[in-house]
PDB file of C-alpha atoms in Angstrom:
ATOM      1  CA  MET A   4      25.835  -9.386   5.175  1.00  0.00           C
ATOM      2  CA  GLN A   5      26.656  -7.082   7.819  1.00  0.00           C
ATOM      3  CA  ASN A   6      28.523  -8.305  10.997  1.00  0.00           C
ATOM      4  CA  ARG A   7      26.448  -9.447  13.748  1.00  0.00           C
ATOM      5  CA  LEU A   8      25.258  -6.768  16.091  1.00  0.00           C
ATOM      6  CA  THR A   9      24.379  -7.145  19.862  1.00  0.00           C
ATOM      7  CA  PRO A  10      20.669  -7.176  20.673  1.00  0.00           C
ATOM      8  CA  ALA A  11      21.056  -3.568  22.523  1.00  0.00           C
ATOM      9  CA  LEU A  12      22.866  -2.128  19.375  1.00  0.00           C
ATOM     10  CA  ALA A  13      20.282  -3.534  16.929  1.00  0.00           C
ATOM     11  CA  PHE A  14      17.688  -2.119  19.120  1.00  0.00           C
ATOM     12  CA  GLU A  15      19.031   1.277  18.929  1.00  0.00           C
ATOM     13  CA  LYS A  16      19.364   1.172  15.084  1.00  0.00           C
ATOM     14  CA  ILE A  17      16.169  -0.307  14.654  1.00  0.00           C
ATOM     15  CA  LYS A  18      14.478   2.565  16.704  1.00  0.00           C
ATOM     16  CA  TYR A  19      15.931   5.209  14.099  1.00  0.00           C
ATOM     17  CA  PHE A  20      14.613   2.712  11.313  1.00  0.00           C
ATOM     18  CA  CYS A  21      11.058   2.744  12.668  1.00  0.00           C
ATOM     19  CA  ALA A  22      11.133   6.519  13.556  1.00  0.00           C
ATOM     20  CA  TYR A  23      12.408   7.446   9.894  1.00  0.00           C
ATOM     21  CA  GLN A  24       8.697   6.347   8.526  1.00  0.00           C
ATOM     22  CA  GLU A  25       6.019   3.732   9.472  1.00  0.00           C
ATOM     23  CA  ARG A  26       7.231   0.193   9.042  1.00  0.00           C
ATOM     24  CA  SER A  27       5.400  -3.342   9.380  1.00  0.00           C
ATOM     25  CA  HIS A  28       6.435  -5.951  11.630  1.00  0.00           C
ATOM     26  CA  HIS A  29       7.465  -8.033   8.731  1.00  0.00           C
ATOM     27  CA  GLU A  30      10.023  -5.253   7.671  1.00  0.00           C
ATOM     28  CA  VAL A  31      11.263  -4.690  11.132  1.00  0.00           C
ATOM     29  CA  LYS A  32      11.782  -8.530  11.473  1.00  0.00           C
ATOM     30  CA  ASP A  33      13.686  -8.805   8.181  1.00  0.00           C
ATOM     31  CA  LYS A  34      16.119  -5.810   9.140  1.00  0.00           C
ATOM     32  CA  LEU A  35      16.748  -7.585  12.536  1.00  0.00           C
ATOM     33  CA  TYR A  36      17.661 -10.696  10.575  1.00  0.00           C
ATOM     34  CA  LYS A  37      20.062  -8.827   8.398  1.00  0.00           C
ATOM     35  CA  TYR A  38      21.571  -7.431  11.883  1.00  0.00           C
ATOM     36  CA  GLY A  39      22.166 -10.910  12.827  1.00  0.00           C
ATOM     37  CA  ILE A  40      19.339 -11.073  15.243  1.00  0.00           C
ATOM     38  CA  TYR A  41      17.380 -14.191  15.683  1.00  0.00           C
ATOM     39  CA  SER A  42      14.283 -15.685  17.586  1.00  0.00           C
ATOM     40  CA  ASP A  43      13.836 -14.605  21.321  1.00  0.00           C
ATOM     41  CA  ASP A  44      15.762 -11.468  20.751  1.00  0.00           C
ATOM     42  CA  ILE A  45      13.604 -10.390  17.915  1.00  0.00           C
ATOM     43  CA  ASP A  46      10.511 -11.077  19.665  1.00  0.00           C
ATOM     44  CA  GLN A  47      11.906  -8.825  22.561  1.00  0.00           C
ATOM     45  CA  ILE A  48      12.791  -6.168  20.535  1.00  0.00           C
ATOM     46  CA  ILE A  49       9.466  -6.246  18.766  1.00  0.00           C
ATOM     47  CA  ALA A  50       7.683  -5.991  21.864  1.00  0.00           C
ATOM     48  CA  THR A  51       9.768  -3.254  23.067  1.00  0.00           C
ATOM     49  CA  LEU A  52       9.179  -1.130  19.905  1.00  0.00           C
ATOM     50  CA  ILE A  53       5.508  -1.680  20.291  1.00  0.00           C
ATOM     51  CA  GLU A  54       5.576  -0.838  23.819  1.00  0.00           C
ATOM     52  CA  GLU A  55       7.565   2.437  23.224  1.00  0.00           C
ATOM     53  CA  ASN A  56       5.140   3.190  19.994  1.00  0.00           C
ATOM     54  CA  TYR A  57       7.878   3.049  17.552  1.00  0.00           C
ATOM     55  CA  LEU A  58       5.933   0.003  15.842  1.00  0.00           C
ATOM     56  CA  ASN A  59       2.126   0.106  15.269  1.00  0.00           C
ATOM     57  CA  GLU A  60       0.779  -2.171  12.722  1.00  0.00           C
ATOM     58  CA  GLU A  61      -2.857  -0.125  12.530  1.00  0.00           C
ATOM     59  CA  ARG A  62      -0.858   3.091  12.103  1.00  0.00           C
ATOM     60  CA  PHE A  63       1.456   1.539   9.349  1.00  0.00           C
ATOM     61  CA  ALA A  64      -1.579   0.368   7.394  1.00  0.00           C
ATOM     62  CA  THR A  65      -3.358   3.717   7.593  1.00  0.00           C
ATOM     63  CA  SER A  66      -0.117   5.486   6.388  1.00  0.00           C
ATOM     64  CA  TYR A  67       0.498   3.035   3.459  1.00  0.00           C
ATOM     65  CA  VAL A  68      -3.088   3.361   2.329  1.00  0.00           C
ATOM     66  CA  ARG A  69      -3.267   7.117   2.501  1.00  0.00           C
ATOM     67  CA  GLY A  70       0.223   7.268   0.605  1.00  0.00           C
ATOM     68  CA  LYS A  71      -0.532   4.752  -1.990  1.00  0.00           C
ATOM     69  CA  PHE A  72      -4.041   6.302  -2.889  1.00  0.00           C
ATOM     70  CA  LYS A  73      -3.159   9.859  -2.562  1.00  0.00           C
ATOM     71  CA  MET A  74       0.494   9.812  -4.255  1.00  0.00           C
ATOM     72  CA  LYS A  75       0.246   6.700  -6.565  1.00  0.00           C
ATOM     73  CA  HIS A  76      -3.643   6.792  -7.156  1.00  0.00           C
ATOM     74  CA  TRP A  77      -3.686   2.927  -6.314  1.00  0.00           C
ATOM     75  CA  GLY A  78      -7.343   1.186  -6.275  1.00  0.00           C
ATOM     76  CA  LYS A  79      -8.267  -0.699  -2.986  1.00  0.00           C
ATOM     77  CA  ILE A  80      -7.611  -3.978  -4.610  1.00  0.00           C
ATOM     78  CA  LYS A  81      -3.869  -3.324  -5.273  1.00  0.00           C
ATOM     79  CA  ILE A  82      -3.372  -1.585  -1.806  1.00  0.00           C
ATOM     80  CA  THR A  83      -4.809  -4.488  -0.187  1.00  0.00           C
ATOM     81  CA  GLN A  84      -2.337  -6.929  -2.011  1.00  0.00           C
ATOM     82  CA  GLY A  85       0.367  -4.498  -0.943  1.00  0.00           C
ATOM     83  CA  LEU A  86      -0.563  -4.624   2.579  1.00  0.00           C
ATOM     84  CA  LYS A  87      -0.840  -8.502   2.488  1.00  0.00           C
ATOM     85  CA  VAL A  88       2.619  -8.901   1.067  1.00  0.00           C
ATOM     86  CA  LYS A  89       3.608  -6.864   4.104  1.00  0.00           C
ATOM     87  CA  ARG A  90       1.787  -9.523   6.220  1.00  0.00           C
ATOM     88  CA  ILE A  91      -0.774  -6.964   7.726  1.00  0.00           C
ATOM     89  CA  SER A  92      -3.736  -8.446   9.395  1.00  0.00           C
ATOM     90  CA  SER A  93      -7.177  -8.588   7.784  1.00  0.00           C
ATOM     91  CA  TYR A  94      -8.381  -6.163  10.596  1.00  0.00           C
ATOM     92  CA  ASN A  95      -5.700  -3.598  10.060  1.00  0.00           C
ATOM     93  CA  ILE A  96      -6.293  -3.774   6.356  1.00  0.00           C
ATOM     94  CA  LYS A  97     -10.018  -3.017   6.925  1.00  0.00           C
ATOM     95  CA  ILE A  98      -9.061  -0.136   9.394  1.00  0.00           C
ATOM     96  CA  GLY A  99      -6.456   1.179   6.719  1.00  0.00           C
ATOM     97  CA  LEU A 100      -8.768   1.171   3.926  1.00  0.00           C
ATOM     98  CA  LEU A 101     -11.430   3.457   5.793  1.00  0.00           C
ATOM     99  CA  GLU A 102      -8.805   6.258   5.195  1.00  0.00           C
ATOM    100  CA  ILE A 103     -10.122   6.554   1.556  1.00  0.00           C
ATOM    101  CA  GLU A 104     -13.343   8.472   1.329  1.00  0.00           C
ATOM    102  CA  GLU A 105     -15.783   6.911  -1.047  1.00  0.00           C
ATOM    103  CA  ASP A 106     -16.446  10.102  -2.892  1.00  0.00           C
ATOM    104  CA  GLU A 107     -12.758  10.859  -3.460  1.00  0.00           C
ATOM    105  CA  TYR A 108     -12.312   7.100  -4.493  1.00  0.00           C
ATOM    106  CA  LEU A 109     -14.780   7.462  -7.153  1.00  0.00           C
ATOM    107  CA  ASP A 110     -13.677  10.702  -8.427  1.00  0.00           C
ATOM    108  CA  VAL A 111      -9.980   9.381  -8.750  1.00  0.00           C
ATOM    109  CA  ALA A 112     -11.239   6.438 -10.548  1.00  0.00           C
ATOM    110  CA  TYR A 113     -13.260   8.492 -12.892  1.00  0.00           C
ATOM    111  CA  LYS A 114     -10.462  11.009 -13.671  1.00  0.00           C
ATOM    112  CA  LEU A 115      -8.009   8.068 -14.348  1.00  0.00           C
ATOM    113  CA  THR A 116     -10.313   6.219 -16.659  1.00  0.00           C
ATOM    114  CA  GLU A 117     -11.267   9.475 -18.404  1.00  0.00           C
ATOM    115  CA  GLY A 118      -7.423  10.363 -18.800  1.00  0.00           C
ATOM    116  CA  LYS A 119      -6.692   7.112 -20.247  1.00  0.00           C
ATOM    117  CA  TRP A 120      -9.711   7.044 -22.602  1.00  0.00           C
ATOM    118  CA  LEU A 121      -8.870  10.276 -23.931  1.00  0.00           C
ATOM    119  CA  GLN A 122      -5.193   9.236 -24.341  1.00  0.00           C
ATOM    120  CA  LEU A 123      -6.391   6.223 -26.686  1.00  0.00           C
ATOM    121  CA  LYS A 124      -8.579   8.555 -28.710  1.00  0.00           C
ATOM    122  CA  ASP A 125      -7.150   6.978 -32.142  1.00  0.00           C
ATOM    123  CA  GLU A 126      -7.709   3.496 -31.114  1.00  0.00           C
ATOM    124  CA  GLN A 127     -10.994   1.277 -32.307  1.00  0.00           C
ATOM    125  CA  TYR A 128     -13.566   1.299 -29.733  1.00  0.00           C
ATOM    126  CA  ILE A 129     -13.021  -2.249 -28.646  1.00  0.00           C
ATOM    127  CA  ASN A 130      -9.389  -2.026 -28.194  1.00  0.00           C
ATOM    128  CA  ARG A 131      -9.828   1.298 -26.459  1.00  0.00           C
ATOM    129  CA  GLN A 132     -12.105  -0.186 -23.798  1.00  0.00           C
ATOM    130  CA  ALA A 133     -10.117  -3.272 -23.433  1.00  0.00           C
ATOM    131  CA  LYS A 134      -7.054  -1.150 -23.034  1.00  0.00           C
ATOM    132  CA  VAL A 135      -8.556   1.281 -20.487  1.00  0.00           C
ATOM    133  CA  ILE A 136     -10.054  -1.854 -18.549  1.00  0.00           C
ATOM    134  CA  ARG A 137      -6.607  -3.273 -18.335  1.00  0.00           C
ATOM    135  CA  TYR A 138      -4.918  -0.084 -17.251  1.00  0.00           C
ATOM    136  CA  MET A 139      -7.505   0.526 -14.407  1.00  0.00           C
ATOM    137  CA  LEU A 140      -7.214  -3.094 -13.272  1.00  0.00           C
ATOM    138  CA  GLN A 141      -3.582  -2.847 -12.967  1.00  0.00           C
ATOM    139  CA  LYS A 142      -3.874   0.345 -10.776  1.00  0.00           C
ATOM    140  CA  GLY A 143      -6.094  -1.926  -8.404  1.00  0.00           C
ATOM    141  CA  PHE A 144      -9.713  -0.834  -9.391  1.00  0.00           C
ATOM    142  CA  GLU A 145     -12.725  -2.821  -9.246  1.00  0.00           C
ATOM    143  CA  LEU A 146     -14.097  -4.115 -12.532  1.00  0.00           C
ATOM    144  CA  HIS A 147     -17.405  -2.885 -12.010  1.00  0.00           C
ATOM    145  CA  LEU A 148     -16.243   0.792 -10.924  1.00  0.00           C
ATOM    146  CA  ILE A 149     -14.122   0.776 -14.124  1.00  0.00           C
ATOM    147  CA  THR A 150     -17.173  -0.195 -16.375  1.00  0.00           C
ATOM    148  CA  ASP A 151     -19.363   2.412 -14.774  1.00  0.00           C
ATOM    149  CA  CYS A 152     -16.818   5.085 -15.348  1.00  0.00           C
ATOM    150  CA  ILE A 153     -16.558   4.084 -19.158  1.00  0.00           C
ATOM    151  CA  LYS A 154     -20.333   4.235 -19.389  1.00  0.00           C
ATOM    152  CA  ARG A 155     -20.302   7.736 -17.911  1.00  0.00           C
ATOM    153  CA  ILE A 156     -17.688   8.812 -20.274  1.00  0.00           C
ATOM    154  CA  ARG A 157     -19.456   7.689 -23.189  1.00  0.00           C
ATOM    155  CA  GLU A 158     -22.587   9.345 -22.438  1.00  0.00           C
TER     156      GLU A 158
END
């Protein structure tokens, strides 16, 4: 554990932490605890960060959704779970998920399903289907969407 910082010094360090990339309130609190800052000081620092626009939970949620969908091709279920782990409010999760365009989401789901389906071409049909479904569920896509994609591939 690091030496205890003064609230003023912790505020300066945490500003850089927030400026570097979008952060959730929870991440900032954890970092402040590591700096040896507690309760009232944490609340004051977080309030100031919000006031000065270093910290914005809605902006964090939209950035997180964009990144996880575009870069890692996660589905909405996995993204939602990730945001809940970061203790983002349901309202901000809904706002964040609006970043995903439905056509693009369906297209990514289809391409991932098709890619996995073709990769498993030597498998028996039932094993192939089970493995594709398991893979897509791990990526966070909805079961009904996965089964629709498999039907389209088989047609």
